[in-house]
Each structure stands twice: as C-alpha cells, then as structure tokens.
Coordinates of C-alpha atoms and ligand atoms in Angstrom, one line a residue:
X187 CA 21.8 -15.1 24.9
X188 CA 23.6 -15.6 28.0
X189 CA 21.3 -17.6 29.5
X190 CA 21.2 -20.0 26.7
X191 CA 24.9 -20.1 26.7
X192 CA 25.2 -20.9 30.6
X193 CA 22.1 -23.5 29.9
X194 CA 23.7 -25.0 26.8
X195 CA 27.3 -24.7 27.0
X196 CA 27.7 -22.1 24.7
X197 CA 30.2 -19.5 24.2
X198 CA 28.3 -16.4 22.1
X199 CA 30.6 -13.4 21.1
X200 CA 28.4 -10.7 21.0
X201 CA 29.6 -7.3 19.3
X202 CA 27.5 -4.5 19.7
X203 CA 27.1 -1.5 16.9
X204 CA 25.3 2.6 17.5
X205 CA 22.3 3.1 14.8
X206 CA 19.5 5.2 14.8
X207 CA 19.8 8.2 16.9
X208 CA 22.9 7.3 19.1
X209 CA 24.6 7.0 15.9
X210 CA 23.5 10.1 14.4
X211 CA 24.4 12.3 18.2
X212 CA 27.8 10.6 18.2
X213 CA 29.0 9.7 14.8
X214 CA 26.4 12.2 12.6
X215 CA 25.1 9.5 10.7
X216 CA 22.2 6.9 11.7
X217 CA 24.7 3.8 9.9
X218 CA 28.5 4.0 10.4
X219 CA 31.0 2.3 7.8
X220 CA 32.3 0.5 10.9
X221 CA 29.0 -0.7 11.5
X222 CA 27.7 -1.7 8.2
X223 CA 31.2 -3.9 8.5
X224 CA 30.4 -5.3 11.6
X225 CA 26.7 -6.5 10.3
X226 CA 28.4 -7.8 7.3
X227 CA 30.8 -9.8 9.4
X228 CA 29.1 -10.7 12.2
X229 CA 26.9 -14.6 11.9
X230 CA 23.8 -12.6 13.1
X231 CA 22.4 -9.3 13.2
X232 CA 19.9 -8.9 16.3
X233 CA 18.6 -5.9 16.3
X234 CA 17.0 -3.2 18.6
X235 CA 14.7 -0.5 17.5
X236 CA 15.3 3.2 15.9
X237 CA 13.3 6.6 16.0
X238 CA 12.4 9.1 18.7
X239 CA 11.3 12.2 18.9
X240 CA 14.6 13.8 18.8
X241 CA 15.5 13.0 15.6
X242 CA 11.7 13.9 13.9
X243 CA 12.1 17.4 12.5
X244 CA 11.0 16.8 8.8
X245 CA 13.7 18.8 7.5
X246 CA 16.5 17.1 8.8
X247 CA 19.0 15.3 6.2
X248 CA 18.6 11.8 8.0
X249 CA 16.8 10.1 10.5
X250 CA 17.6 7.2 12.7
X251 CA 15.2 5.0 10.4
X252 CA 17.5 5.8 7.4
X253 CA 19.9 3.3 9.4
X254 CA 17.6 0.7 9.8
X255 CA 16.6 0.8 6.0
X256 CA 20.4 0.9 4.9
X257 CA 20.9 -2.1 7.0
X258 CA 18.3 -4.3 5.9
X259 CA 19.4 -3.6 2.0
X260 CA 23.0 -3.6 2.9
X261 CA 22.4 -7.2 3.8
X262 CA 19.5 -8.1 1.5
X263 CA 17.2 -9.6 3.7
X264 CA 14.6 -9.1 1.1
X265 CA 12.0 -11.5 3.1
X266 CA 11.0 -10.4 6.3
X267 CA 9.3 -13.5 8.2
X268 CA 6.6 -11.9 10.7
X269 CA 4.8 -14.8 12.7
X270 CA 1.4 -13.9 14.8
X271 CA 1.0 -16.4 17.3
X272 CA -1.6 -16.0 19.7
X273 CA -1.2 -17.0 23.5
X274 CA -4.6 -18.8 24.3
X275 CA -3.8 -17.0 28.3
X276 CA -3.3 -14.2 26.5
X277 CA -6.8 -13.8 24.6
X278 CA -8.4 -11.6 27.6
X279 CA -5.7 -9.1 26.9
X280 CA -6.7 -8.8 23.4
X281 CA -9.5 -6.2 22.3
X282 CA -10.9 -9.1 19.8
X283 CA -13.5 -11.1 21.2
X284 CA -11.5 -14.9 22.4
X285 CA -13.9 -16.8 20.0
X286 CA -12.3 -14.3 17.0
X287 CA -8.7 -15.5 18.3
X288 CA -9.7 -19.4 18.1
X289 CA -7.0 -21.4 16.2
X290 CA -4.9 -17.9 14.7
X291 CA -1.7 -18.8 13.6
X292 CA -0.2 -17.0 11.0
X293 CA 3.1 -16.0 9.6
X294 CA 3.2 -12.6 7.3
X295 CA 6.1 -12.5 4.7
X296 CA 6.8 -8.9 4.7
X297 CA 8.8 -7.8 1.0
X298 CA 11.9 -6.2 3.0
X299 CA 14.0 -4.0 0.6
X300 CA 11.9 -2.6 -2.4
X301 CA 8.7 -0.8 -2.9
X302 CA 7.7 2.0 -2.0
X303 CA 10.5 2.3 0.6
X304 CA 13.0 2.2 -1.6
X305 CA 12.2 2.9 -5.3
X306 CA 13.7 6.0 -7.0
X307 CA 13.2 8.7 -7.7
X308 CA 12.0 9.7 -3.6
X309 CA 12.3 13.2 -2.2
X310 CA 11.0 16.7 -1.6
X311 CA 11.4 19.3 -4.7
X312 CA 10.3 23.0 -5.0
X313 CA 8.2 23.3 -8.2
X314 CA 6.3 26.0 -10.1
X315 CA 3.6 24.9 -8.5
X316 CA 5.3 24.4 -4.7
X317 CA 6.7 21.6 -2.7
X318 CA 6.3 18.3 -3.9
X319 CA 7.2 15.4 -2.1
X320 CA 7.4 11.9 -3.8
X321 CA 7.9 8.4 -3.6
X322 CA 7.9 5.7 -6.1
X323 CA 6.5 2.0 -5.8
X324 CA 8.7 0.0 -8.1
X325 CA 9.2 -3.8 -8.4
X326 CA 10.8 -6.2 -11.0
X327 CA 9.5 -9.3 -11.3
X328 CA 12.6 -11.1 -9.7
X329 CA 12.2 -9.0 -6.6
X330 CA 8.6 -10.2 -6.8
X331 CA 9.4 -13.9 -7.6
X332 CA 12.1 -14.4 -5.1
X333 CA 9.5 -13.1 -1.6
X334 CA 6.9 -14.8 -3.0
X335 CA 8.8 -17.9 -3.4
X336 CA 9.7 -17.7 0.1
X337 CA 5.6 -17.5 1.2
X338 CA 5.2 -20.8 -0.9
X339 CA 7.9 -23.0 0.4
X340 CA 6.8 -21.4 4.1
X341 CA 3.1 -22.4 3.2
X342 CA 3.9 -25.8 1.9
X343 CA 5.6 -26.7 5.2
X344 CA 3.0 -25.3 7.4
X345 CA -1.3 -25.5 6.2
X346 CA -1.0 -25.2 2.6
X347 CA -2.3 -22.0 2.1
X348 CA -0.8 -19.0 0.7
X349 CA -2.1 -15.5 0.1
X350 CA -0.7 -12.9 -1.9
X351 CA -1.8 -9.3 -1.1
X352 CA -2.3 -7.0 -3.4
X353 CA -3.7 -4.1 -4.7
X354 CA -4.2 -5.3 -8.2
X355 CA -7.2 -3.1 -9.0
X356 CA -5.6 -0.2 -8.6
X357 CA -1.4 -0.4 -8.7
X358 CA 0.8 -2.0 -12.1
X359 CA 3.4 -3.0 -9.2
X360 CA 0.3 -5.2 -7.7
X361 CA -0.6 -6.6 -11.4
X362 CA 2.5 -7.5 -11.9
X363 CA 2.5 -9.5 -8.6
X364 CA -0.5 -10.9 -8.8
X365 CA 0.3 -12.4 -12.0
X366 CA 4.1 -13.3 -10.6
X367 CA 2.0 -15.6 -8.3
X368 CA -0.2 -17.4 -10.6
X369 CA 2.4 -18.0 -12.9
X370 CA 4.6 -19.6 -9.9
X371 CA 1.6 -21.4 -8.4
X372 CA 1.7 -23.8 -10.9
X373 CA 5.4 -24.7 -9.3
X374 CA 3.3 -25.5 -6.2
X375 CA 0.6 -27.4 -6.7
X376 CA 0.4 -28.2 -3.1
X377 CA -0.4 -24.8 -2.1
X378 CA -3.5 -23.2 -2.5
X379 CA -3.1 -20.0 -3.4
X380 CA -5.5 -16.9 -2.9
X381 CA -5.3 -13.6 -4.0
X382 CA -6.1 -10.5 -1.2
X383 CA -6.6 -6.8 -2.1
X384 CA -4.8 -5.4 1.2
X385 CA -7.6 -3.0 2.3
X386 CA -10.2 -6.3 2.1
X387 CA -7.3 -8.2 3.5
X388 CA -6.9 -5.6 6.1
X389 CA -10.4 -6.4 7.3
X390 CA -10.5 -9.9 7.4
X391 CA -7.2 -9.7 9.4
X392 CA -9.8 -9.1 12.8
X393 CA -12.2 -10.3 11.3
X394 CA -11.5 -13.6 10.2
X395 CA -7.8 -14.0 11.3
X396 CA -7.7 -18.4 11.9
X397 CA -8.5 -18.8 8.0
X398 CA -4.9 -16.8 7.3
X399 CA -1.7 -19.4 7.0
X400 CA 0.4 -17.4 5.8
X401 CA 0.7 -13.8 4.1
X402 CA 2.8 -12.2 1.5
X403 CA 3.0 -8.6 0.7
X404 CA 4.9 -5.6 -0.6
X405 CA 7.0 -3.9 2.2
X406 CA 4.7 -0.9 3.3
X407 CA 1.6 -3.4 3.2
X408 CA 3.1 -6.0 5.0
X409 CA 4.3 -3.4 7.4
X410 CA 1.0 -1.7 7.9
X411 CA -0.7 -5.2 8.1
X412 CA 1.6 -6.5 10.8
X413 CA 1.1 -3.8 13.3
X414 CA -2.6 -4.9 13.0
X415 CA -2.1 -8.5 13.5
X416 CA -0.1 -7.7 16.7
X417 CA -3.7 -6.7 17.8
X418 CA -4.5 -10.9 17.7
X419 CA -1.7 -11.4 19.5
X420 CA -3.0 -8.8 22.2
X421 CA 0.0 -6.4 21.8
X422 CA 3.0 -5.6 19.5
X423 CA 5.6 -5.8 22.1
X424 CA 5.3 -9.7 21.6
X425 CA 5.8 -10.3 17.8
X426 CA 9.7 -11.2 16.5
X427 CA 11.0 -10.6 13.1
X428 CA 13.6 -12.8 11.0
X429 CA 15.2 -11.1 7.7
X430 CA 16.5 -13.0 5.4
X431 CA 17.9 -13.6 1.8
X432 CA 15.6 -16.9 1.6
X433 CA 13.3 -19.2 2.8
X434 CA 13.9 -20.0 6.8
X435 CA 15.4 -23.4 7.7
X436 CA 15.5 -24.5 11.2
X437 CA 18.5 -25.5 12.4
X438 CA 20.7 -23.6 9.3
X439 CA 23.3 -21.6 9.7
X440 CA 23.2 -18.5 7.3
X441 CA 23.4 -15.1 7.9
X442 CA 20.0 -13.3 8.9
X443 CA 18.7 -10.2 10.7
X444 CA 16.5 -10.7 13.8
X445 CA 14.2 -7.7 15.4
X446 CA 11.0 -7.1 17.1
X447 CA 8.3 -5.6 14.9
X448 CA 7.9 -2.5 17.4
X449 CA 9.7 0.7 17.8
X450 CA 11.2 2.4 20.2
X451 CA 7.8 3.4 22.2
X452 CA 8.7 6.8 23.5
X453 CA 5.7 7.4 24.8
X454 CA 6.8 5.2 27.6
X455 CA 11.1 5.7 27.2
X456 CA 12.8 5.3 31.1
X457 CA 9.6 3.9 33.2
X458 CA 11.2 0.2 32.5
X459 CA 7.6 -1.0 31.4
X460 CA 7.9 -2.0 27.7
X461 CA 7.7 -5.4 26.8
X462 CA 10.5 -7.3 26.2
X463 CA 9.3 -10.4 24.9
X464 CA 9.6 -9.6 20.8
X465 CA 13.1 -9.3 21.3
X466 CA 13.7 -12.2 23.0
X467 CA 11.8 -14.3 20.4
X468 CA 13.3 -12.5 17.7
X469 CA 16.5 -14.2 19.3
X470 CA 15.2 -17.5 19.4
X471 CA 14.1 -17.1 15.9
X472 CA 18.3 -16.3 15.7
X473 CA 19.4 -19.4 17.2
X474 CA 17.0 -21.2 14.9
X475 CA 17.5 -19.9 11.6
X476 CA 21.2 -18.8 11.6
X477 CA 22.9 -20.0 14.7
X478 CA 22.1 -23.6 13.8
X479 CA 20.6 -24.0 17.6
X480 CA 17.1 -25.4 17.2
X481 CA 16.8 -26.8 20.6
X482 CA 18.3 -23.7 22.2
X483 CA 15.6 -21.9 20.1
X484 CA 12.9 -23.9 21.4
X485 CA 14.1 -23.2 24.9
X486 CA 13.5 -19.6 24.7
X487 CA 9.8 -19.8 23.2
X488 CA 9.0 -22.5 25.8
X489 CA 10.7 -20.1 28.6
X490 CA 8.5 -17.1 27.3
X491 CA 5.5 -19.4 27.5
X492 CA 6.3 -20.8 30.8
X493 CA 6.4 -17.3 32.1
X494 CA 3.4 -15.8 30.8
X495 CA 1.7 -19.6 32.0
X496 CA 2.5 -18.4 35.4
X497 CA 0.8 -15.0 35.0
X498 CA 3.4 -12.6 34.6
X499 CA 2.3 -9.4 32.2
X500 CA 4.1 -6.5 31.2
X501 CA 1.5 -3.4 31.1
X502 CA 0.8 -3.4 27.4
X503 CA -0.4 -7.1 28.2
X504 CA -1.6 -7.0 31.8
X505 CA -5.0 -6.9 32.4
X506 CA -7.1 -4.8 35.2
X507 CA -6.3 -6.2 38.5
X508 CA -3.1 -7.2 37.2
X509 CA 0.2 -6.5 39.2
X510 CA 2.3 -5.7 36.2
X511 CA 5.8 -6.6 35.7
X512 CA 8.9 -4.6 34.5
X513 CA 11.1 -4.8 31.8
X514 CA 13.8 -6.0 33.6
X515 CA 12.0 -8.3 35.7
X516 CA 10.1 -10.1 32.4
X517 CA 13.9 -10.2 31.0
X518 CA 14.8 -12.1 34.4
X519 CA 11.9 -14.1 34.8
X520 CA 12.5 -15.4 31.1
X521 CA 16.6 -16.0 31.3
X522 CA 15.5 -18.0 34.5
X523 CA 13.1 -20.4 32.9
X524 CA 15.7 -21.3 30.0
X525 CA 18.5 -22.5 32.9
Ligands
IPM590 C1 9.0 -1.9 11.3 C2 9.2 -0.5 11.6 C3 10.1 0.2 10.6 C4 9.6 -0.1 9.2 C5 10.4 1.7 10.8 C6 11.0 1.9 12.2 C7 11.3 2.2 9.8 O1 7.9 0.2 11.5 O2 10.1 -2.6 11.3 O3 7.9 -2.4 11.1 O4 8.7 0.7 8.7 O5 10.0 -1.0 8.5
MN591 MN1 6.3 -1.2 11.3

C-alpha cells in the first residue's frame, strides 16, 4: 500500500486491528468490540489470516476462526469473489499436466455468511445416547438469490457462462438453489447457465478446469472447492479473495473485505518462506473494488507478474533447481516493480 501511495501520490491511513489468536492471548476473545468498530468504520477491511495450533484444543469456548466468521457476517460480505488465474510461467510448478492448465481462468463465487457455517442450531450436547455434535445447512431463498445474482452479473461480463453447484440429489438447501437459479436464469438470458453436483464438479475442476467461467456455491463447497483450484494455479499462497455485499465494480468505492484464500501455514510459521503474493492481490483487488483506484490496482497485478516474469519463486512455487526467494524479499521485489 505504501508503495502505491509513493507511486501514485496517495496518502492511505491504515489502522490495524488483533483477531484470531493474538486477540484471544491479549483481549480473551478472537473479535474485540473495538475491532468490530474499527472494520465497520474503516473504507476497507484487508485482512490477514487466523488459526494455529495454539488455539486447536476442541474443547476450548472459541477459536481464532470464530473471529474471522463474526467479521465476515458483521459486515455481510455475503459474496466471496475467489478468482483462479493461472500464470502460463507458472504451469511447471503445477502438479497438473501444462496442456490441463491451457486457457483456465475462472472466478468462484463462494456463498460467505450462511450454510452450514452458520445455520442454527450448531454445537456439541451430551445425550442419552452420548455426545452429539451438530451443525445445520440452512438457506432462504433470498440468501440464495442475492450470491447467485452476483455469479450472473460476474458471468455476463466475463464468458457467459455460469455454474451453480450443488448437491441437489441429495440436500433440500441444494433443491432449493438449484431451482433459485433456474427461476433467475430466465433474468439472464445472456448467460448460459449449468447446473454442477459439487463432488462431479470437484472432478472436473482438474480435470477439465478451462471449460469453468465462473462458479457459484454454498460457503463450505465453495470453500472446499477453492483450496483445489489453487492446485491450477500451482499453489494457494497466490489466490486473493474480495467479500462483498454485491456484485464487484471496478473502480467503486464501497465497503468490502479483502484476504488471501490461505491460512496461517504453521507448518512453516518464522522461516520467512510463505508466499506473499495472495495478499498482495487481495490488495489490489482493494484498490479496485472499494478504494476506487483501478489503475493503482492494475499496477500491483502487473508488478506481481513482472516479478514472477523475471523468475522469482517463493518455495511453495519454486521448482527443483530453483533458488527460492523469501517472504520479505517477494514483498520487496513486488513494492519495487509498482514505483
Ligand atoms: C478460508 C479459510 C477459512 C474458511 C477458515 C480459516 C475459517 O479456510 O477463508 O477459506 O473456512 O472460511
Ligand atoms: Mn478455506
């Protein structure tokens, strides 16, 4: 953000807020009042990443991804916009086979604050029979309507083409939103719209990834689904997230919350190796959907690309014979190429 600023003749105020774990050690709860405020308030939320290790013991009455949930319903950023764009010098870091990767460019609209994250009743109980632990998919049609509505305006700008994933054979939640699309297709008769059970969806994802424009599905589908889409784009510590409460306009300026799809990676916490190329897109994705700042936005990707152009690779991306580069250094080499 600073480098944009210094490139652009910006001014940014950037506050910073405690979630997750730090908020839990220092404040005993993952999302302070103060905080919840301060997301409110602020034009932008870019966020980091919650969860470790410390914080995992089952029993415990929160957990730093409590935080992150209350945020993203405190704010109702019902539409999470996921894009999967795959570097063409980045398809020999990829598992897939290059010809797989040919022409993927997708964007997943990810249903961010219902389902079965949400829905009540949720919880563990002590019955007769012994513990019990339950959660409930729930959706109403307007929570339905309104996410999907965002996948067809995003579709109608982009290829056309729209799926809706599902799990109609088996879930009302996923009747109910299979025949919430069909009734609104008819509103957009410029999108072609095709109807995905996730787990067959969840297949042609690696298998057939380039025939995908863009995706819409409940919150733990779209979740699950995006973590293996990062595989096209060789690794998950490249993909940015928006939130919002509506379709994404470039160059708007409403409120919106902007992280990377990853979490926190403890397997690798203080060796300065992760990747820190999803968060810096999910700030360009910040500067274009509620800062107003298109051209600033379109600075960063190109900086990102310009970097990885000239061979740089974090480890998650490098490939053998690499020399890979740190955290910090990516960060450097990126802030660099914007100026
Ligand atoms: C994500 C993450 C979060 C989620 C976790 C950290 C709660 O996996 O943003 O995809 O499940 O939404
Ligand atoms: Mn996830």
């Amino acid at each position: 953000m600073q480098a944009v600023g210094r490139a652009f003749g910006h001014n940014f105020t950037l506050e910073y807020g405690d979630v997750g774990g730090i908020s839990i050690d220092r404040h005993g709860t993952p999302l302070t009042d103060g905080v919840r405020e301060l997301a409110t308030s602020a034009d932008a939320v870019l966020f980091g990443a919650v969860g470790g290790p410390k914080w995992d013991d089952p029993s415990a009455p929160t957990r730093p991804e409590d935080g992150l949930l209350a945020l993203r319903a405190h704010l109702n950023v019902f539409a999470n916009i996921r894009p999967v764009k795959v570097y063409p010098e980045l398809t020999d870091s990829s598992v897939l086979k290059p010809h797989v990767l040919e022409g993927v460019d997708m964007v997943v609209v990810r249903e961010l604050t219902g389902g079965l994250y949400y829905a009540q009743p949720k919880g563990r109980t002590q019955t007769p029979q012994g513990i019990v632990g339950v959660d409930t998919m729930r959706y109403s049609e307007s929570e339905i309507e309104r996410v999907l509505r965002v996948g067809f305006e995003l579709a109608r700008g982009r290829r056309g083409k729209l799926t809706s994933v599902d799990k109609a054979n088996v879930l009302e939640t996923s009747r109910l939103w299979r025949a919430t699309a069909t009734r609104l297709a008819d509103e957009y008769p410029d999108v072609e719209l095709e109807h995905a059970l996730v787990d067959a969806c969840a297949m042609q994802i690696v298998l057939r990834p380039a025939s995908y424009d863009v995706i819409v599905a409940e919150n733990t589908f779209g979740d699950i689904l995006t973590d293996e889409a990062a595989i096209l784009a060789a690794s998950m510590g490249l993909l940015p997230s928006a939130s919002l409460s509506g379709v994404p306009e470039a160059g708007a300026r409403t409120p919106g919350f902007y992280e990377p799809i990853h979490g926190t990676a403890p397997d690798i916490a203080g060796q300065g190796i992760a990747n820190p190329c999803g968060s810096i897109l999910s700030a360009a994705m910040m500067l274009r959907y509620s800062l107003g700042l298109t051209e600033e936005a379109a600075a960063v990707d190109r900086a990102v690309q310009t970097v990885l152009e000239q061979g740089y690779r974090t480890a998650d991306i490098a490939t053998a014979g690499d020399a890979a580069t740190g955290t910090t250094q990516m960060g450097d080499l990126v802030a660099n190429a914007i100026g």
